[in-house]
mmCIF file of C-alpha atoms in Angstrom:
data_model
loop_
_atom_site.group_PDB
_atom_site.id
_atom_site.type_symbol
_atom_site.label_atom_id
_atom_site.label_comp_id
_atom_site.label_asym_id
_atom_site.label_seq_id
_atom_site.Cartn_x
_atom_site.Cartn_y
_atom_site.Cartn_z
ATOM 1 C CA MET A 1 -221.390 35.688 -13.496
ATOM 2 C CA ALA A 2 -220.755 39.429 -13.309
ATOM 3 C CA LYS A 3 -221.190 39.276 -9.566
ATOM 4 C CA ASP A 4 -218.528 36.514 -9.336
ATOM 5 C CA LEU A 5 -216.094 38.523 -11.460
ATOM 6 C CA LYS A 6 -216.626 41.565 -9.272
ATOM 7 C CA LEU A 7 -216.055 39.495 -6.120
ATOM 8 C CA CYS A 8 -212.859 38.005 -7.605
ATOM 9 C CA SER A 9 -211.579 41.476 -8.509
ATOM 10 C CA GLN A 10 -212.279 42.778 -5.011
ATOM 11 C CA THR A 11 -210.504 39.775 -3.516
ATOM 12 C CA ARG A 12 -207.404 40.445 -5.616
ATOM 13 C CA LEU A 13 -207.407 44.095 -4.637
ATOM 14 C CA TRP A 14 -207.603 43.068 -0.978
ATOM 15 C CA LEU A 15 -204.882 40.401 -1.311
ATOM 16 C CA LEU A 16 -202.381 42.717 -3.012
ATOM 17 C CA PRO A 17 -201.559 44.982 -0.028
ATOM 18 C CA PHE A 18 -201.688 41.989 2.300
ATOM 19 C CA ALA A 19 -199.213 40.057 0.151
ATOM 20 C CA LEU A 20 -196.929 43.073 -0.179
ATOM 21 C CA SER A 21 -196.951 43.679 3.585
ATOM 22 C CA LEU A 22 -196.287 40.027 4.342
ATOM 23 C CA PHE A 23 -193.474 39.902 1.776
ATOM 24 C CA CYS A 24 -191.844 43.002 3.270
ATOM 25 C CA PHE A 25 -192.074 41.466 6.746
ATOM 26 C CA ALA A 26 -190.603 38.170 5.569
ATOM 27 C CA SER A 27 -187.829 39.881 3.635
ATOM 28 C CA ARG A 28 -186.681 41.560 6.855
ATOM 29 C CA LEU A 29 -185.981 38.133 8.313
ATOM 30 C CA LEU A 30 -183.755 37.187 5.370
ATOM 31 C CA PRO A 31 -180.190 38.330 4.657
ATOM 32 C CA ARG A 32 -180.333 41.431 2.481
ATOM 33 C CA ALA A 33 -178.306 41.731 -0.690
ATOM 34 C CA GLU A 34 -176.451 44.939 0.075
ATOM 35 C CA ALA A 35 -173.261 46.319 -1.392
ATOM 36 C CA ILE A 36 -170.218 46.178 0.881
ATOM 37 C CA TRP A 37 -167.583 48.892 0.668
ATOM 38 C CA LEU A 38 -164.061 47.625 1.374
ATOM 39 C CA ASN A 39 -160.839 49.578 1.774
ATOM 40 C CA ILE A 40 -158.005 47.243 0.762
ATOM 41 C CA PRO A 41 -154.573 48.255 2.147
ATOM 42 C CA SER A 42 -151.634 48.562 -0.244
ATOM 43 C CA SER A 43 -149.856 45.691 1.510
ATOM 44 C CA GLY A 44 -152.257 43.256 3.054
ATOM 45 C CA THR A 45 -155.496 41.371 2.518
ATOM 46 C CA LYS A 46 -159.078 42.280 3.270
ATOM 47 C CA CYS A 47 -161.525 39.409 3.778
ATOM 48 C CA VAL A 48 -165.256 39.056 4.324
ATOM 49 C CA SER A 49 -167.057 35.905 5.423
ATOM 50 C CA GLU A 50 -170.594 34.663 5.805
ATOM 51 C CA GLU A 51 -171.985 31.530 7.405
ATOM 52 C CA ILE A 52 -174.088 29.736 4.780
ATOM 53 C CA GLN A 53 -175.804 26.370 4.840
ATOM 54 C CA SER A 54 -175.490 23.800 2.062
ATOM 55 C CA ASN A 55 -177.414 23.883 -1.244
ATOM 56 C CA VAL A 56 -177.616 27.695 -1.326
ATOM 57 C CA VAL A 57 -176.921 29.758 -4.448
ATOM 58 C CA VAL A 58 -174.332 32.521 -4.017
ATOM 59 C CA LEU A 59 -173.806 35.358 -6.505
ATOM 60 C CA ALA A 60 -171.320 38.203 -6.138
ATOM 61 C CA ASP A 61 -169.980 41.109 -8.177
ATOM 62 C CA TYR A 62 -166.956 43.185 -7.215
ATOM 63 C CA VAL A 63 -165.438 46.262 -8.813
ATOM 64 C CA VAL A 64 -162.601 48.634 -7.973
ATOM 65 C CA VAL A 65 -163.875 52.173 -7.414
ATOM 66 C CA ALA A 66 -161.809 55.273 -8.217
ATOM 67 C CA ASP A 67 -161.124 57.371 -5.126
ATOM 68 C CA HIS A 68 -160.813 60.507 -7.248
ATOM 69 C CA PRO A 69 -163.068 61.498 -10.173
ATOM 70 C CA ASP A 70 -160.051 62.417 -12.325
ATOM 71 C CA ALA A 71 -158.267 59.096 -11.782
ATOM 72 C CA HIS A 72 -157.197 57.586 -15.118
ATOM 73 C CA HIS A 73 -155.623 54.387 -13.818
ATOM 74 C CA LEU A 74 -157.303 51.931 -11.475
ATOM 75 C CA PRO A 75 -155.157 49.549 -9.441
ATOM 76 C CA THR A 76 -155.708 45.871 -10.148
ATOM 77 C CA ILE A 77 -156.610 43.393 -7.456
ATOM 78 C CA SER A 78 -156.715 39.643 -6.884
ATOM 79 C CA ALA A 79 -159.674 37.772 -5.439
ATOM 80 C CA LYS A 80 -159.999 34.340 -3.865
ATOM 81 C CA VAL A 81 -163.056 32.582 -2.457
ATOM 82 C CA THR A 82 -162.757 29.457 -0.327
ATOM 83 C CA SER A 83 -165.217 27.048 1.264
ATOM 84 C CA PRO A 84 -165.289 26.106 4.974
ATOM 85 C CA TYR A 85 -163.002 23.132 4.231
ATOM 86 C CA GLY A 86 -160.515 25.207 2.208
ATOM 87 C CA ASN A 87 -161.700 24.308 -1.298
ATOM 88 C CA ASN A 88 -160.966 27.001 -3.887
ATOM 89 C CA LEU A 89 -164.242 28.246 -5.400
ATOM 90 C CA HIS A 90 -162.997 31.339 -7.244
ATOM 91 C CA HIS A 91 -159.608 32.839 -8.037
ATOM 92 C CA ASN A 92 -158.894 35.888 -10.183
ATOM 93 C CA GLU A 93 -155.761 38.030 -10.601
ATOM 94 C CA ASN A 94 -154.877 41.443 -12.080
ATOM 95 C CA VAL A 95 -158.475 42.602 -12.560
ATOM 96 C CA THR A 96 -160.459 45.718 -11.753
ATOM 97 C CA HIS A 97 -163.791 43.907 -11.647
ATOM 98 C CA GLY A 98 -165.158 40.383 -11.593
ATOM 99 C CA GLN A 99 -167.916 38.110 -10.439
ATOM 100 C CA PHE A 100 -168.411 34.606 -9.119
ATOM 101 C CA ALA A 101 -171.310 32.227 -8.635
ATOM 102 C CA PHE A 102 -171.573 28.840 -6.985
ATOM 103 C CA THR A 103 -173.908 26.573 -5.068
ATOM 104 C CA THR A 104 -172.713 25.674 -1.600
ATOM 105 C CA THR A 105 -172.006 22.021 -0.862
ATOM 106 C CA GLU A 106 -170.821 22.523 2.726
ATOM 107 C CA SER A 107 -172.266 24.329 5.711
ATOM 108 C CA GLY A 108 -170.025 26.883 7.387
ATOM 109 C CA ASN A 109 -168.157 30.138 6.828
ATOM 110 C CA TYR A 110 -167.387 31.026 3.202
ATOM 111 C CA LEU A 111 -164.451 33.405 2.923
ATOM 112 C CA ALA A 112 -163.757 35.957 0.170
ATOM 113 C CA CYS A 113 -160.356 37.696 0.270
ATOM 114 C CA PHE A 114 -159.051 40.590 -1.840
ATOM 115 C CA TRP A 115 -155.588 42.131 -2.146
ATOM 116 C CA VAL A 116 -153.863 44.688 -4.377
ATOM 117 C CA ASP A 117 -151.603 43.465 -7.190
ATOM 118 C CA GLY A 118 -148.282 44.928 -8.353
ATOM 119 C CA GLN A 119 -146.829 48.279 -7.391
ATOM 120 C CA HIS A 120 -149.173 50.589 -5.592
ATOM 121 C CA GLN A 121 -148.523 53.776 -3.675
ATOM 122 C CA GLU A 122 -147.539 52.863 -0.131
ATOM 123 C CA GLY A 123 -150.135 53.786 2.467
ATOM 124 C CA GLU A 124 -152.890 54.385 -0.078
ATOM 125 C CA ALA A 125 -155.899 52.084 0.231
ATOM 126 C CA THR A 126 -157.916 50.795 -2.711
ATOM 127 C CA SER A 127 -161.705 51.016 -2.593
ATOM 128 C CA LEU A 128 -163.724 47.983 -3.629
ATOM 129 C CA ASN A 129 -167.477 47.645 -4.018
ATOM 130 C CA LEU A 130 -168.719 44.104 -3.321
ATOM 131 C CA GLU A 131 -172.321 43.002 -3.867
ATOM 132 C CA TRP A 132 -172.941 39.621 -2.213
ATOM 133 C CA LYS A 133 -176.251 37.811 -2.743
ATOM 134 C CA THR A 134 -177.324 34.488 -1.242
ATOM 135 C CA GLY A 135 -180.395 32.301 -1.416
ATOM 136 C CA ILE A 136 -183.646 34.028 -2.292
ATOM 137 C CA SER A 137 -181.817 37.340 -2.901
ATOM 138 C CA ALA A 138 -179.784 35.736 -5.693
ATOM 139 C CA LYS A 139 -182.842 34.593 -7.631
ATOM 140 C CA ASN A 140 -183.664 36.477 -10.836
ATOM 141 C CA TRP A 141 -187.382 37.127 -10.489
ATOM 142 C CA GLU A 142 -187.613 38.928 -13.838
ATOM 143 C CA THR A 143 -186.523 35.744 -15.609
ATOM 144 C CA VAL A 144 -188.994 33.694 -13.556
ATOM 145 C CA ALA A 145 -191.809 36.100 -14.400
ATOM 146 C CA ARG A 146 -191.052 35.976 -18.144
ATOM 147 C CA LYS A 147 -190.622 32.205 -18.167
ATOM 148 C CA GLU A 148 -193.786 31.400 -16.219
ATOM 149 C CA LYS A 149 -195.736 34.405 -17.547
ATOM 150 C CA ILE A 150 -196.775 35.688 -14.146
ATOM 151 C CA GLU A 151 -197.023 39.222 -12.859
ATOM 152 C CA GLY A 152 -198.706 41.372 -10.243
ATOM 153 C CA VAL A 153 -200.146 39.505 -7.285
ATOM 154 C CA GLU A 154 -198.993 36.103 -8.563
ATOM 155 C CA LEU A 155 -195.393 37.279 -8.804
ATOM 156 C CA GLU A 156 -195.474 38.810 -5.328
ATOM 157 C CA LEU A 157 -197.010 35.627 -3.924
ATOM 158 C CA ARG A 158 -194.282 33.594 -5.613
ATOM 159 C CA LYS A 159 -191.657 35.842 -4.017
ATOM 160 C CA LEU A 160 -193.419 35.457 -0.682
ATOM 161 C CA GLU A 161 -193.454 31.674 -1.088
ATOM 162 C CA GLY A 162 -189.726 31.661 -1.803
ATOM 163 C CA ALA A 163 -189.050 33.894 1.199
ATOM 164 C CA VAL A 164 -191.087 31.657 3.509
ATOM 165 C CA GLU A 165 -189.288 28.535 2.241
ATOM 166 C CA ALA A 166 -185.919 30.229 2.779
ATOM 167 C CA ILE A 167 -186.897 31.235 6.319
ATOM 168 C CA HIS A 168 -188.115 27.702 7.038
ATOM 169 C CA GLU A 169 -184.856 26.179 5.759
ATOM 170 C CA ASN A 170 -182.849 28.688 7.776
ATOM 171 C CA LEU A 171 -184.784 27.845 10.942
ATOM 172 C CA ILE A 172 -184.196 24.119 10.357
ATOM 173 C CA TYR A 173 -180.489 24.817 9.840
ATOM 174 C CA LEU A 174 -180.314 26.838 13.061
ATOM 175 C CA LYS A 175 -182.219 24.116 14.916
ATOM 176 C CA ASN A 176 -179.776 21.452 13.698
ATOM 177 C CA ARG A 177 -176.790 23.626 14.618
ATOM 178 C CA GLU A 178 -178.251 24.207 18.076
ATOM 179 C CA ALA A 179 -178.729 20.442 18.512
ATOM 180 C CA GLU A 180 -175.122 19.807 17.428
ATOM 181 C CA MET A 181 -173.792 22.475 19.784
ATOM 182 C CA ARG A 182 -175.884 21.090 22.654
ATOM 183 C CA GLU A 183 -174.561 17.578 21.990
ATOM 184 C CA VAL A 184 -170.971 18.842 21.913
ATOM 185 C CA SER A 185 -171.577 20.789 25.121
ATOM 186 C CA GLU A 186 -173.038 17.744 26.891
ATOM 187 C CA LYS A 187 -170.118 15.556 25.793
ATOM 188 C CA THR A 188 -167.643 18.212 26.932
ATOM 189 C CA ASN A 189 -169.345 18.512 30.322
ATOM 190 C CA ALA A 190 -169.294 14.721 30.741
ATOM 191 C CA ARG A 191 -165.585 14.561 29.873
ATOM 192 C CA VAL A 192 -164.802 17.423 32.258
ATOM 193 C CA ALA A 193 -166.717 15.641 35.024
ATOM 194 C CA TRP A 194 -164.794 12.387 34.461
ATOM 195 C CA LEU A 195 -161.516 14.307 34.304
ATOM 196 C CA SER A 196 -162.342 16.010 37.598
ATOM 197 C CA ILE A 197 -163.135 12.640 39.219
ATOM 198 C CA MET A 198 -159.899 11.141 37.889
ATOM 199 C CA SER A 199 -157.904 14.155 39.085
ATOM 200 C CA LEU A 200 -159.482 13.880 42.526
ATOM 201 C CA GLY A 201 -158.703 10.141 42.611
ATOM 202 C CA VAL A 202 -155.078 10.763 41.640
ATOM 203 C CA CYS A 203 -154.722 13.452 44.311
ATOM 204 C CA ILE A 204 -156.176 11.164 47.007
ATOM 205 C CA SER A 205 -153.926 8.291 45.893
ATOM 206 C CA VAL A 206 -150.810 10.506 45.944
ATOM 207 C CA SER A 207 -151.740 11.872 49.376
ATOM 208 C CA ALA A 208 -152.259 8.355 50.742
ATOM 209 C CA PHE A 209 -148.918 7.249 49.296
ATOM 210 C CA GLN A 210 -147.163 10.246 50.845
ATOM 211 C CA LEU A 211 -148.663 9.483 54.269
ATOM 212 C CA TRP A 212 -147.618 5.828 54.003
ATOM 213 C CA TYR A 213 -144.085 6.754 52.900
ATOM 214 C CA LEU A 214 -143.620 9.346 55.638
ATOM 215 C CA LYS A 215 -144.947 6.983 58.305
ATOM 216 C CA ARG A 216 -142.555 4.245 57.146
ATOM 217 C CA TYR A 217 -139.655 6.696 57.008
ATOM 218 C CA PHE A 218 -140.262 7.935 60.548
ATOM 219 C CA GLN A 219 -140.629 4.360 61.771
ATOM 220 C CA LYS A 220 -137.236 3.435 60.277
ATOM 221 C CA LYS A 221 -135.674 6.450 61.962
ATOM 222 C CA LYS A 222 -137.411 5.430 65.172
ATOM 223 C CA LEU A 223 -138.981 8.852 65.467
ATOM 224 C CA ILE A 224 -142.414 7.384 66.071
#
């Protein structure tokens, strides 16, 4: 019994660095949840977009950042998030910070736009910090660990499992997109080929008609 416990402990110690290394490698293949620094012009809109597949959780936090440490008044901004088909997912006005969360129902580019509200000094840009998380990066692992009472190797393996599933779903999505693009390309090539044949047929027909007309004209004039 003691020998089995010792073997189990050694196995866990060996699995821990392996799981951590594999998780780090898998996480490199996934989109990272990094903060984006935006400079919003005083008159204009700054937008960011990301191509996301359907059934993916998206979380984002944005906050206006003071350009000077002694700034007492922060300019307010408006934010709008739209889906690939133009559906409004989030809209907020006259705020200095905010957040939005949704689960995608369409595959395509999701667009988040920000602009400055009210009177703002002309030519002076407003700094905005945007943290955009999607998929596995948006999952709260601390809540999962407390709820399922897991920690250590089990938690890292659960993260690794989620990362592998996300990579697998992303590869399937890319495969389907590639198949769709190949089908569109083949249809386009077929239509171009038929158009070329029709254009060639029209040109030959017009040339034949011109020869017939000229021959008849010259015959009437008794030139030939």
